[in-house]
Coordinates of C-alpha atoms in Angstrom, one line a residue:
Chain A
G1 CA 0.1 -0.1 -0.3
Q2 CA 0.7 3.9 0.0
Q3 CA 3.6 4.7 2.4
L4 CA 3.4 7.9 4.3
N5 CA 6.5 9.2 6.2
Q6 CA 5.4 11.3 9.3
S7 CA 8.1 13.2 11.2
P8 CA 9.3 13.9 13.8
Q9 CA 8.0 10.7 15.5
S10 CA 7.9 12.8 18.7
M11 CA 8.5 16.1 19.9
F12 CA 9.0 17.6 23.4
I13 CA 8.9 21.3 23.6
Q14 CA 8.6 24.0 25.9
E15 CA 5.0 26.0 26.3
G16 CA 5.1 29.2 24.2
E17 CA 7.7 27.4 21.7
D18 CA 6.4 27.0 17.6
V19 CA 6.0 22.9 16.2
S20 CA 6.4 22.1 12.9
M21 CA 5.8 18.6 11.5
N22 CA 5.8 17.0 8.0
C23 CA 4.3 14.3 5.9
T24 CA 6.0 13.0 2.6
S25 CA 4.6 10.4 0.0
S26 CA 5.6 8.3 -2.7
S27 CA 2.6 9.1 -4.8
I28 CA 0.6 12.1 -5.7
F29 CA -2.1 13.1 -3.2
N30 CA -5.5 15.1 -4.3
T31 CA -6.5 15.2 -0.7
W32 CA -4.3 16.3 3.0
L33 CA -5.8 16.1 5.9
W34 CA -4.3 16.9 9.6
Y35 CA -5.7 15.3 12.5
K36 CA -5.3 15.3 16.4
Q37 CA -5.9 12.3 18.6
D38 CA -5.9 12.2 22.5
P39 CA -5.6 9.0 24.4
G40 CA -9.2 7.5 24.4
E41 CA -10.8 9.0 21.6
G42 CA -11.2 9.4 17.8
P43 CA -9.1 11.9 15.8
V44 CA -10.1 15.0 15.3
L45 CA -10.0 17.1 12.2
L46 CA -7.7 20.1 12.4
I47 CA -7.1 21.0 9.0
A48 CA -8.3 20.1 5.4
L49 CA -5.8 21.1 2.0
Y50 CA -7.4 20.1 -1.3
K51 CA -5.1 22.1 -3.8
A52 CA -1.3 22.2 -4.4
G53 CA 0.3 25.5 -3.2
E54 CA -2.9 25.6 -0.6
L55 CA -1.8 27.7 2.7
T56 CA -4.5 27.6 5.1
S57 CA -5.0 28.6 9.1
N58 CA -6.9 27.6 11.9
G59 CA -6.4 29.5 14.9
R60 CA -2.4 29.4 15.7
L61 CA -2.4 26.0 13.1
T62 CA -1.3 26.5 9.5
A63 CA -1.0 23.8 7.2
Q64 CA 0.4 23.6 3.7
F65 CA -0.3 21.5 0.5
G66 CA 3.1 20.9 -0.9
I67 CA 3.9 21.8 -4.5
T68 CA 4.7 18.8 -5.8
R69 CA 1.5 17.0 -4.1
K70 CA 3.8 14.6 -2.3
D71 CA 4.2 16.1 0.5
S72 CA 2.0 18.5 3.5
F73 CA 3.5 20.2 6.8
L74 CA 1.7 21.2 9.8
N75 CA 2.7 24.3 11.9
I76 CA 1.9 25.2 15.5
S77 CA 2.5 28.6 16.7
A78 CA 3.1 29.3 20.6
S79 CA 2.3 26.0 21.8
I80 CA 0.2 25.5 25.1
P81 CA -0.3 22.6 27.3
S82 CA -3.7 21.6 25.6
D83 CA -1.7 20.9 22.2
V84 CA -0.5 17.5 23.9
G85 CA -1.7 14.6 21.6
I86 CA -0.6 12.8 18.9
Y87 CA -0.9 14.2 15.4
F88 CA -1.7 12.4 12.3
C89 CA -1.6 13.6 8.5
A90 CA -4.0 11.8 6.1
G91 CA -3.8 11.7 2.1
S92 CA -6.1 10.6 -0.9
T93 CA -5.2 9.5 -4.0
N94 CA -8.5 9.4 -5.4
T95 CA -11.9 11.3 -5.2
G96 CA -13.3 8.7 -2.7
N97 CA -12.9 8.5 1.1
Q98 CA -9.7 5.8 1.0
F99 CA -6.9 7.9 3.0
Y100 CA -3.6 6.5 3.7
F101 CA -2.6 7.5 7.6
G102 CA 1.0 8.8 8.9
T103 CA 2.4 7.1 11.5
G104 CA 1.7 9.8 14.0
T105 CA 3.9 12.8 15.7
S106 CA 3.6 12.8 19.4
L107 CA 3.7 16.4 20.8
T108 CA 4.8 16.9 24.6
V109 CA 4.5 20.3 26.2
I110 CA 6.4 21.3 29.0
P111 CA 4.8 23.9 31.1
Chain B
K1 CA -25.0 19.0 16.0
A2 CA -24.1 15.4 17.4
G3 CA -20.7 14.0 16.0
V4 CA -20.4 10.5 14.9
T5 CA -21.6 7.7 17.1
Q6 CA -20.2 4.9 17.8
T7 CA -21.6 1.7 19.9
P8 CA -20.3 -0.5 21.8
R9 CA -17.5 1.7 23.4
Y10 CA -15.6 -1.3 24.5
L11 CA -16.0 -5.2 23.6
I12 CA -14.6 -8.2 24.8
K13 CA -15.0 -11.4 22.4
T14 CA -13.3 -15.0 22.1
R15 CA -11.3 -16.2 18.9
G16 CA -14.0 -17.6 16.7
Q17 CA -16.8 -15.8 17.2
Q18 CA -18.2 -13.0 15.5
V19 CA -18.8 -9.0 16.2
T20 CA -21.0 -6.4 14.8
L21 CA -20.6 -2.6 15.5
S22 CA -22.5 0.1 14.9
C23 CA -21.7 3.7 13.6
S24 CA -24.3 6.8 13.1
P25 CA -22.9 9.4 11.3
I26 CA -23.3 13.3 11.4
S27 CA -26.6 14.2 10.4
G28 CA -26.6 14.9 6.8
H29 CA -23.5 13.3 6.1
R30 CA -24.3 10.4 3.4
S31 CA -20.9 8.4 3.6
V32 CA -19.4 6.2 6.2
S33 CA -16.0 4.9 6.4
W34 CA -14.3 2.3 8.6
Y35 CA -10.7 2.0 10.1
Q36 CA -8.7 -0.1 11.9
Q37 CA -6.0 1.4 14.4
T38 CA -3.5 -0.9 16.0
P39 CA 0.0 0.1 17.5
G40 CA 1.4 -1.8 15.2
Q41 CA 0.0 -0.8 11.8
G42 CA -1.3 2.2 12.9
L43 CA -4.7 3.3 10.9
Q44 CA -5.7 1.4 8.0
F45 CA -8.8 1.8 6.0
L46 CA -11.3 -1.1 5.8
F47 CA -14.0 0.0 3.5
E48 CA -16.4 3.0 2.3
Y49 CA -20.1 3.1 2.0
F50 CA -22.0 5.7 0.0
S51 CA -25.7 5.7 -0.7
E52 CA -26.0 2.1 0.7
T53 CA -23.0 0.6 -1.7
Q54 CA -19.4 -0.1 -1.0
R55 CA -17.2 2.4 -2.8
N56 CA -13.8 1.5 -1.9
K57 CA -12.6 -1.3 0.1
G58 CA -8.9 -1.8 1.4
N59 CA -6.8 -4.7 2.0
F60 CA -8.6 -6.9 4.5
P61 CA -9.7 -10.6 4.5
G62 CA -13.6 -11.4 3.7
R63 CA -14.0 -11.8 7.4
F64 CA -14.6 -8.2 7.7
S65 CA -17.8 -6.9 5.8
G66 CA -19.9 -3.8 6.4
R67 CA -23.5 -2.4 5.6
Q68 CA -25.4 0.9 4.9
F69 CA -28.4 1.1 5.4
S70 CA -31.1 3.9 4.3
N71 CA -30.6 6.3 6.9
S72 CA -26.8 6.4 6.1
R73 CA -26.3 4.9 9.7
S74 CA -23.3 2.0 9.1
E75 CA -22.7 -1.6 10.3
M76 CA -19.4 -3.6 10.6
N77 CA -19.2 -7.1 10.8
V78 CA -16.1 -9.4 11.6
S79 CA -16.9 -13.1 11.6
T80 CA -14.3 -15.8 13.3
L81 CA -12.7 -13.6 14.8
E82 CA -8.8 -14.0 15.3
L83 CA -6.3 -12.6 18.1
G84 CA -5.1 -9.9 15.9
D85 CA -8.2 -8.4 15.1
S86 CA -7.8 -6.7 18.4
A87 CA -8.1 -3.0 17.5
L88 CA -9.7 0.3 17.9
Y89 CA -12.4 0.4 14.9
L90 CA -13.0 3.9 14.0
C91 CA -15.9 5.3 11.7
A92 CA -15.7 8.4 9.6
S93 CA -18.7 10.4 8.2
S94 CA -18.6 12.6 5.3
L95 CA -21.1 14.6 3.6
F96 CA -20.0 12.8 -0.1
G97 CA -18.3 9.8 -1.3
G98 CA -17.4 7.7 -3.7
S99 CA -16.6 9.9 -6.9
Q100 CA -18.6 12.7 -5.3
A101 CA -16.0 13.0 -2.2
V102 CA -14.6 16.5 -3.5
N103 CA -13.6 18.8 -0.3
S104 CA -15.8 16.6 1.7
P105 CA -13.2 15.8 4.7
L106 CA -13.7 12.7 7.1
H107 CA -14.9 13.1 10.7
F108 CA -14.6 10.6 12.9
G109 CA -16.3 9.0 15.7
N110 CA -14.7 7.7 19.3
G111 CA -14.3 4.2 18.2
T112 CA -15.0 0.9 19.5
R113 CA -12.2 -0.6 21.7
L114 CA -12.4 -4.7 20.2
T115 CA -10.7 -6.9 22.6
V116 CA -10.2 -10.7 21.2
T117 CA -9.4 -13.2 23.9

């Protein structure tokens, strides 16, 4: 199946710092989605990207759809303790809802 | 607006048994997708239903099946359970599916935690 490389695997940062994580694919994607998952809960949609080069913000979060259509990144500015969790990227190569997920980035924010 | 609802939240079954999981999508959403989440394999796509028809299917054995009803609610069935089927099963809904799933992101429920002993 499709391989989505997500990095870094984990991050430990001080409160107030900015965070950056990214995903790369071996295939061209038509859609990139970013999710956050807390323990015991399902993934929550953060940002959806549908066009190459698209840059979209959601509060302190900003994500971009790479122009090669094989990568995407997520930035979190001025991190706060509630940003703790696992962040996943997901990409789709077709117009259906079959998405391939990255392996996740575990974020720890130290107060 | 209520989110995606999955029942039950937890299940414990024995090898060889079968299990049925239920999912109610967000009101107005017509597509339901199912994903399996395990520590080793991460999130993997099982199948997608839109307008009561399976539109896409992932690489899982035939023991995994599903269906969608006219009210868009969906069920997933796993027969002849194996230890390796222990996982968090996530349901996601979106407004549209199949070839119409453009600009229609997935919204997940909190999952059903299945343990097979």
